[in-house]
Coordinates of C-alpha atoms in Angstrom, one line a residue:
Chain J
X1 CA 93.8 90.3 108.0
X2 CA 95.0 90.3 104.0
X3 CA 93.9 86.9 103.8
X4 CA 90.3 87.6 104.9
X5 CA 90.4 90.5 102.7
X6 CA 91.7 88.3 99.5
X7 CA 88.5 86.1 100.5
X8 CA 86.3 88.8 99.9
X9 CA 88.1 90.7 96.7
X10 CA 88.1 87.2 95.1
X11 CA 83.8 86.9 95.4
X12 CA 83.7 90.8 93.6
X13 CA 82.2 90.3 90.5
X14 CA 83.9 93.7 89.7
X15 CA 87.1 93.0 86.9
X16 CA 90.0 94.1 89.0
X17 CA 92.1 94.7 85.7
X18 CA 95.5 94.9 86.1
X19 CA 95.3 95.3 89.8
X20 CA 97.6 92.8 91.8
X21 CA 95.3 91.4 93.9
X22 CA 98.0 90.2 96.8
X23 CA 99.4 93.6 96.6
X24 CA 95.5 95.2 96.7
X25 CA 95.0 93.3 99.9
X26 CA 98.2 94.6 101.4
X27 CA 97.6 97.9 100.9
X28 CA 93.9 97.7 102.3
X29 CA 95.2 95.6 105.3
X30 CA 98.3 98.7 105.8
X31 CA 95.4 101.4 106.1
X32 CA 93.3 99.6 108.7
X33 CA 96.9 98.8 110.4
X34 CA 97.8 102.0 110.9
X35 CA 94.5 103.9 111.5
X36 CA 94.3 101.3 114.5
X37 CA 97.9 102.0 115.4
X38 CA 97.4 105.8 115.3
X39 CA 94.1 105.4 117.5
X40 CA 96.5 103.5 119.8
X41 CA 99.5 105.8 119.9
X42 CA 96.9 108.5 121.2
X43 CA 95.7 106.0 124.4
X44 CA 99.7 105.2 125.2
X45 CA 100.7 109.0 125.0
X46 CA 97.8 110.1 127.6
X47 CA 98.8 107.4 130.2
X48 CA 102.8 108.8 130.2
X49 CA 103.5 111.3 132.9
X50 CA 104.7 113.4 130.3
X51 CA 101.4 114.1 128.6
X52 CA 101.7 117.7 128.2
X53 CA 104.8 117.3 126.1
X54 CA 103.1 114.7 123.9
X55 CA 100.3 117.2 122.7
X56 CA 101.5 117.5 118.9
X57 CA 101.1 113.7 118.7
X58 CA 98.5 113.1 120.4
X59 CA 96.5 115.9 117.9
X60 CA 98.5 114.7 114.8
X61 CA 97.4 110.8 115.2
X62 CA 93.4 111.7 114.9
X63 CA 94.1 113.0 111.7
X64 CA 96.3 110.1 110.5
X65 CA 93.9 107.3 112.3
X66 CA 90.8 109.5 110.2
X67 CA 92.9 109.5 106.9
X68 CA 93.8 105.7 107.2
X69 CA 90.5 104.8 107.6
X70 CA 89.3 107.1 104.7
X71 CA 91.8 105.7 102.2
X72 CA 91.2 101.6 103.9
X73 CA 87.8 102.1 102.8
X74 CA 88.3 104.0 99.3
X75 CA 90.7 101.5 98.1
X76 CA 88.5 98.8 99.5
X77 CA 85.6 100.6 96.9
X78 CA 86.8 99.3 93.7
X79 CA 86.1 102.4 92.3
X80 CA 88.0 102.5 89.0
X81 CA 86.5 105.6 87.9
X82 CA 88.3 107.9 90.5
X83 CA 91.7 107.7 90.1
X84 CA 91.8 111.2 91.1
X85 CA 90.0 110.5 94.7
X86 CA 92.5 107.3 95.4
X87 CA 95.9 109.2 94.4
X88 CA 94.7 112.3 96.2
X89 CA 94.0 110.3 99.7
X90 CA 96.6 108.2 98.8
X91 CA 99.3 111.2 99.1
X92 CA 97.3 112.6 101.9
X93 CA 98.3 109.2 103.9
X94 CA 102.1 109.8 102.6
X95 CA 101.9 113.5 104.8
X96 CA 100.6 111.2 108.1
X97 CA 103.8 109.1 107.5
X98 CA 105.6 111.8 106.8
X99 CA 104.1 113.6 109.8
X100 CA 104.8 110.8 111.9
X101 CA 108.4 110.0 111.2
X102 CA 109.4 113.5 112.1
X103 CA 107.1 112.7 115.4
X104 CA 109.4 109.8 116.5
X105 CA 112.6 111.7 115.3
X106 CA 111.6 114.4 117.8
X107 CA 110.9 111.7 120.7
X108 CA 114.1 109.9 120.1
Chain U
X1 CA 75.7 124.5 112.9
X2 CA 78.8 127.1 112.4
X3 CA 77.6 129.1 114.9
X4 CA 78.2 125.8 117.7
X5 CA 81.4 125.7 115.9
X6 CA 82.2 129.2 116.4
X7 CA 81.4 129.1 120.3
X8 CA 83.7 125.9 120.3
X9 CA 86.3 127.9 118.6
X10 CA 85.8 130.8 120.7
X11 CA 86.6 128.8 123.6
X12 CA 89.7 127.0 122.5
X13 CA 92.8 128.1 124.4
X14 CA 95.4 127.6 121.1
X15 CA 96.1 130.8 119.3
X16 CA 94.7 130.5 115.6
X17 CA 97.4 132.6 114.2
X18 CA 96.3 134.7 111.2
X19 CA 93.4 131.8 110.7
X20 CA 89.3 133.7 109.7
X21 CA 87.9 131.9 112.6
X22 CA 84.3 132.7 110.9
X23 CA 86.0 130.9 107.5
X24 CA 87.4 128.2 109.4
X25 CA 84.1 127.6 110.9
X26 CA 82.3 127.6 107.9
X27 CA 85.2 125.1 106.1
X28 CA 84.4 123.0 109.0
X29 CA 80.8 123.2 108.3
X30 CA 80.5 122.6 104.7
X31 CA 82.9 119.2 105.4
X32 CA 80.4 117.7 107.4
X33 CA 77.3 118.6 105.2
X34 CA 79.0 117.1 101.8
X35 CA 79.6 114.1 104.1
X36 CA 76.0 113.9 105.0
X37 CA 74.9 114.8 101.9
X38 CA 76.9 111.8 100.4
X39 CA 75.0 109.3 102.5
X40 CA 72.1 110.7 101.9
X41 CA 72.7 110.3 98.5
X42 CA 73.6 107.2 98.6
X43 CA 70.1 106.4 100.0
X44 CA 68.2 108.0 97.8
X45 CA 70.0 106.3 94.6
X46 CA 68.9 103.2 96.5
X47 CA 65.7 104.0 96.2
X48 CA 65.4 104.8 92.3
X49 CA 64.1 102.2 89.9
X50 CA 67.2 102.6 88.2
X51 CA 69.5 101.4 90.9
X52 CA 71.5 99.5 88.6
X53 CA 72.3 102.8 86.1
X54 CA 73.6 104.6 89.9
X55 CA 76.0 102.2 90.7
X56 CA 78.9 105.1 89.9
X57 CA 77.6 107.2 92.3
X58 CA 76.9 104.4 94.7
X59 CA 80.1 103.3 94.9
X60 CA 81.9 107.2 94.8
X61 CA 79.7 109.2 97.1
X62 CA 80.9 106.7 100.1
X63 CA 84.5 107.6 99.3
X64 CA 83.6 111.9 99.2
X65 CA 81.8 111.2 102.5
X66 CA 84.4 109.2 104.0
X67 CA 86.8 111.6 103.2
X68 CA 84.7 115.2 103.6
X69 CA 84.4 113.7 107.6
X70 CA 88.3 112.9 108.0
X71 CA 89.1 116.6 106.4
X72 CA 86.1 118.2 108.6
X73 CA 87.7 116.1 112.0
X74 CA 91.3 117.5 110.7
X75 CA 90.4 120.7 110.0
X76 CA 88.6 120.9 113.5
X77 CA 92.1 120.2 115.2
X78 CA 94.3 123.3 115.4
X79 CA 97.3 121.0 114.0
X80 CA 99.3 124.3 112.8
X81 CA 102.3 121.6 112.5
X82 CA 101.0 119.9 110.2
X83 CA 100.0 122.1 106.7
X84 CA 101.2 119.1 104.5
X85 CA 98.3 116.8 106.0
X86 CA 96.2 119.2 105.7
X87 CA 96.6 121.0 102.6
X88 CA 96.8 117.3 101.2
X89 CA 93.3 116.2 102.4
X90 CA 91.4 119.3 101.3
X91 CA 93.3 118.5 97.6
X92 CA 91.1 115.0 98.2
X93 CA 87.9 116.9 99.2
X94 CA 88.6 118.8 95.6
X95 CA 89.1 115.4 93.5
X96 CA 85.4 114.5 95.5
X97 CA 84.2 117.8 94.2
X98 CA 84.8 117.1 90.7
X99 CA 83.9 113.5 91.2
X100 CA 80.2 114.5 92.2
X101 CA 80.2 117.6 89.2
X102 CA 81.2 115.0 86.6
X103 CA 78.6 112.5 88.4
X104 CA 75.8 115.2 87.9
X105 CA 76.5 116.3 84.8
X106 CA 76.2 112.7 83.0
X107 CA 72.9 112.5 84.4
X108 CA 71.6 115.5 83.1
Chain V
X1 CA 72.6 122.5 108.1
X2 CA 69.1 120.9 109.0
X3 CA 68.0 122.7 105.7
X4 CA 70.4 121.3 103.7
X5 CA 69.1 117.4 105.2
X6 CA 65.7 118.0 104.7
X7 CA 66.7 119.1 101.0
X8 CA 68.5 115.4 100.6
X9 CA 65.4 113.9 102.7
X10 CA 62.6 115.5 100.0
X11 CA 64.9 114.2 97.2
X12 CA 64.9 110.8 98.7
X13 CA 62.1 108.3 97.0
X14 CA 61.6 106.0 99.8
X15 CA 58.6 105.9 102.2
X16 CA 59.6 107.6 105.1
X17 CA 56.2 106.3 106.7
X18 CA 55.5 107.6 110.1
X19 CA 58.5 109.1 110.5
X20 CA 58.5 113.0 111.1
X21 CA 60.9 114.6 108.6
X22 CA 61.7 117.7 110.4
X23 CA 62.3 115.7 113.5
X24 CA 64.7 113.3 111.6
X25 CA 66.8 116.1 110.1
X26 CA 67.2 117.6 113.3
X27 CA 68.0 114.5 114.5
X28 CA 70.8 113.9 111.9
X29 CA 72.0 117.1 112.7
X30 CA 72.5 117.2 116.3
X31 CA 74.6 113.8 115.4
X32 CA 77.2 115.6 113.4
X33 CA 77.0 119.0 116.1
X34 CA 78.1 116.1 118.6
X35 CA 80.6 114.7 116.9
X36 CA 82.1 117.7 116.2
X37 CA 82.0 119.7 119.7
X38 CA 83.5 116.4 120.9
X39 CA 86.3 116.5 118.2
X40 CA 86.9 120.4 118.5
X41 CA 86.8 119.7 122.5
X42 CA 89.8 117.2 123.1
X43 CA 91.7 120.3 120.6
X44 CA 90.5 122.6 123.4
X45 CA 91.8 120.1 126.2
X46 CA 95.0 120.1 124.2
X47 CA 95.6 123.3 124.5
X48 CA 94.7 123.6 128.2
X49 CA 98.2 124.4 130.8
X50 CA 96.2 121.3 132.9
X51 CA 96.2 119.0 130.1
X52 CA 97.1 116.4 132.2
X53 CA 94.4 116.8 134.6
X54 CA 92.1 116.5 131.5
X55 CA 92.7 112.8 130.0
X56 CA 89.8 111.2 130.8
X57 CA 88.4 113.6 128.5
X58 CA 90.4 113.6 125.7
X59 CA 89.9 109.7 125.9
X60 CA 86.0 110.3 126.3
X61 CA 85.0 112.5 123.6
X62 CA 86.7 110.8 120.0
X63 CA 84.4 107.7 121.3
X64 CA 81.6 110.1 121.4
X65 CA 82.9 111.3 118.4
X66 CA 83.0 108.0 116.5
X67 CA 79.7 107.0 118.0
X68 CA 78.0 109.8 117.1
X69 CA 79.3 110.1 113.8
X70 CA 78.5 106.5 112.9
X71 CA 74.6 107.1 114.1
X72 CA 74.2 110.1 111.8
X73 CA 75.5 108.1 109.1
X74 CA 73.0 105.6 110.1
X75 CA 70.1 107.7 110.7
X76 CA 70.8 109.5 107.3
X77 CA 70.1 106.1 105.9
X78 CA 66.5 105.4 105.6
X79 CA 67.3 101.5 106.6
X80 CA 63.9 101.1 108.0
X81 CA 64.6 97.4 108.2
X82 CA 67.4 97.7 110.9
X83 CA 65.5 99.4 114.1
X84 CA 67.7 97.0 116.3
X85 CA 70.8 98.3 114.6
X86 CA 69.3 102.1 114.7
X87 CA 68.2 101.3 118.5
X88 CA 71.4 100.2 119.8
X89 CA 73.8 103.0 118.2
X90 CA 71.2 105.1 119.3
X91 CA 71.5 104.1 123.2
X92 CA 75.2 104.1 123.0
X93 CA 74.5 108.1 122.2
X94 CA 72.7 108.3 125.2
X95 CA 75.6 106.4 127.2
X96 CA 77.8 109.3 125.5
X97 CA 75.3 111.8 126.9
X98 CA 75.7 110.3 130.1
X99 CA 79.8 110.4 130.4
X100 CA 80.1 114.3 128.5
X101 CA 77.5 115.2 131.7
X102 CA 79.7 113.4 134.4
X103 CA 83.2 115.1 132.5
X104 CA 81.4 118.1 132.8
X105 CA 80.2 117.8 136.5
X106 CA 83.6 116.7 137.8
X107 CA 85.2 120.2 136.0
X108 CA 82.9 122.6 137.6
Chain N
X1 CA 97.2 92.0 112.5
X2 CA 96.1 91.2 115.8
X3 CA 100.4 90.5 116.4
X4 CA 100.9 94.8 116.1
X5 CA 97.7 95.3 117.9
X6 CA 99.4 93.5 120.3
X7 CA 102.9 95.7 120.0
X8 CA 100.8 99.0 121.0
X9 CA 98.8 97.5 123.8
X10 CA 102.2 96.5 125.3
X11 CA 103.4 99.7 124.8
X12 CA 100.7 101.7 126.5
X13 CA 101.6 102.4 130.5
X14 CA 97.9 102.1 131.4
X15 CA 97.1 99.5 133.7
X16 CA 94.0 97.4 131.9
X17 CA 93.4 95.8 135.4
X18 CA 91.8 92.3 134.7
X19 CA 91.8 92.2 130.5
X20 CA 93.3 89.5 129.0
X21 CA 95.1 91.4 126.5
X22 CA 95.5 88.6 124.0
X23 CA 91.6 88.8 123.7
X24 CA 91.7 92.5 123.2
X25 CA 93.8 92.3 120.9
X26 CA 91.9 89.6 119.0
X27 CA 88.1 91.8 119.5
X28 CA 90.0 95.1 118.3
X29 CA 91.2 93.0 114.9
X30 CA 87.6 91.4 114.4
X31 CA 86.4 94.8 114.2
X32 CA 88.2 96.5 111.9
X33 CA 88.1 93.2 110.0
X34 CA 84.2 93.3 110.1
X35 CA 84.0 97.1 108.8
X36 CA 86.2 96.2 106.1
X37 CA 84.4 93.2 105.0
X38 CA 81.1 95.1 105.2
X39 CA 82.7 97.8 102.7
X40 CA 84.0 95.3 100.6
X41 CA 80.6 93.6 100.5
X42 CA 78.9 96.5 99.0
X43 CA 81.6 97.1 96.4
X44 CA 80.7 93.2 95.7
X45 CA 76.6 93.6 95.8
X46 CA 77.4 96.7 93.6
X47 CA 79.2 94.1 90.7
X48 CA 76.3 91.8 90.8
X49 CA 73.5 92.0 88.2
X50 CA 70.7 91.1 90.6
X51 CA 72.1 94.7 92.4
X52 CA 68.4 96.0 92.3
X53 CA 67.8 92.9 94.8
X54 CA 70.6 93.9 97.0
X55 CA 69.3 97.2 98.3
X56 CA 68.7 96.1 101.6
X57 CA 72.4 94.7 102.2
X58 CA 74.2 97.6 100.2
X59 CA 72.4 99.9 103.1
X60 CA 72.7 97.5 106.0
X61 CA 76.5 97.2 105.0
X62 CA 77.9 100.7 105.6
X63 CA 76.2 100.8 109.3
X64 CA 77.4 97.8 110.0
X65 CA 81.1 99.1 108.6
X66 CA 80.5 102.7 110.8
X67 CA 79.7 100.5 114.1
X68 CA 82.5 98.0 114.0
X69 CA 84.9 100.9 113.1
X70 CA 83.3 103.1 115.4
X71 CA 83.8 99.8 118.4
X72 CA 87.2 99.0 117.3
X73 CA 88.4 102.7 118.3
X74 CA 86.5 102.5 121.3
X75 CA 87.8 99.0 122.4
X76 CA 91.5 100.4 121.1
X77 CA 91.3 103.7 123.8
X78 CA 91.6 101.9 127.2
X79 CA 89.2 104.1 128.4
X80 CA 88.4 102.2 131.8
X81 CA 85.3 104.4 133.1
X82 CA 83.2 104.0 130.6
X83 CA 82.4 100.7 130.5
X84 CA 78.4 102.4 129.3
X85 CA 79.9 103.9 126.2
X86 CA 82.0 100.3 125.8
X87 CA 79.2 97.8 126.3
X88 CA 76.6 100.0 124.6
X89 CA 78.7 100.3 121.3
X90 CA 79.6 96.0 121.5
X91 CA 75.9 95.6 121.6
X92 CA 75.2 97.4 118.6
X93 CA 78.0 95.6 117.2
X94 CA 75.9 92.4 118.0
X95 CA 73.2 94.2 116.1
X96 CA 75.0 94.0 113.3
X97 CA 75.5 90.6 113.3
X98 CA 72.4 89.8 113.6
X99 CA 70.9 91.7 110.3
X100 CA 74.2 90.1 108.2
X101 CA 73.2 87.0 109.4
X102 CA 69.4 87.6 108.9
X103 CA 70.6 88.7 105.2
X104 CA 72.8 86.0 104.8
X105 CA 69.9 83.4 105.3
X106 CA 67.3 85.5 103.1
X107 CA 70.3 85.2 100.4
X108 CA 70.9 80.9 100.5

């Protein structure tokens, strides 16, 4: 996927300054990656016999899979007027890590 | 709209804790209106003559809808585990907030 | 919230044409009422003691929810040039319609 | 990405009957591959100086992005009974294509 992505930063007229664009694509690719994982996670957890002791994953990924999504798109936007609006969704995505981690500690 | 959110509230089975169920469902509300207020704006700067002065606001208002939806989703899952996720998307709803005032304001 | 719309709609400079305004911000809001019941309903299931009897719900409704979401985006966009677009997210409503009645149906 | 697409899908107990689950995998990563290339494509129209001639792709774009996201959720949840909601949401996808392409040709 980054290198599909790379095709498309590289026809934006829009000066990237000192944005690495490898790492730009990485990042974009990461969101989509995970919001896709989280979406995922939620599927796998209803088809284990254990459902009902899945519950606070299976309402925690949603909000990750949303998040992802939200930030995939805002740092696809190369909006370098909102610095604000990226770091902010940004740290909201380093909660759903957060979030999850202590998920798979409890599972393990 | 809050009140269909209020009767979905009403007949969710988790215990809300000390949460204003008629706040919440208001919060809830407002999240989706500034999201469909953003695409709507969005259209209607498409529409102007002088498209090419709105391309700020184009390119922002996508991002304050995008994440207005995720926090509305989020806040409509009773996720009581998870404060940090969601104390950390309603700080991005905020940087969208002053995003659209400063937006406004230079077009005064 | 249709208020709210038909504020954004009024401020919007394109030709609407035949289009009934009233009609289109109820239309945009029962899109986002949708998405959200479906939302707020798989955190009801959640919290259900028969969670497990209730997957194929809480695998139904984010699908509704995406699906609706992504046709009040669309319908909130005057894109009069797309009715084949509009059409077909439209129809995959109605198939949305059609499983919430059947999930409803098989629980009473 | 389709490679960790493929991780969860192995990971998930549900039976997917006769899918070939190296082709789900591949349709789940052309979505989310199409709605981020449809984001990125506005951000791109939005850099050009022609943008006043891009109106029609910079509004065509984000449906397209909602319905490919909105499809490669659906197409991620293994959701086996509703094949309505499944093939409804792929044929808007198709849609899609169609106006990209149409807008693609009006561009050469």
């Amino acid at each position: 996927m980054p290198h599909r992505i790379s095709v498309m930063l590289d026809a934006c007229p829009n000066d990237l300054g000192a944005v690495d664009r490898n790492k730009l694509a990485e990042c974009i690719a990461a969101c989509f990656q995970c919001a896709q994982a989280c979406t995922a996670c939620v599927d796998a957890c209803l088809g284990e016999d254990m459902v009902a002791d899945l519950t606070t994953c299976i309402r925690t990924c949603p909000n990750c899979a949303d998040i992802c999504a939200a930030t995939g798109n805002a740092v696809s936007r190369q909006t370098g007027t909102n610095a604000g609006i990226t770091r902010a969704v940004l740290e909201a995505c380093r909660q759903c890590e957060t979030a999850c981690k202590e998920l798979l500690a409890a599972l393990a």
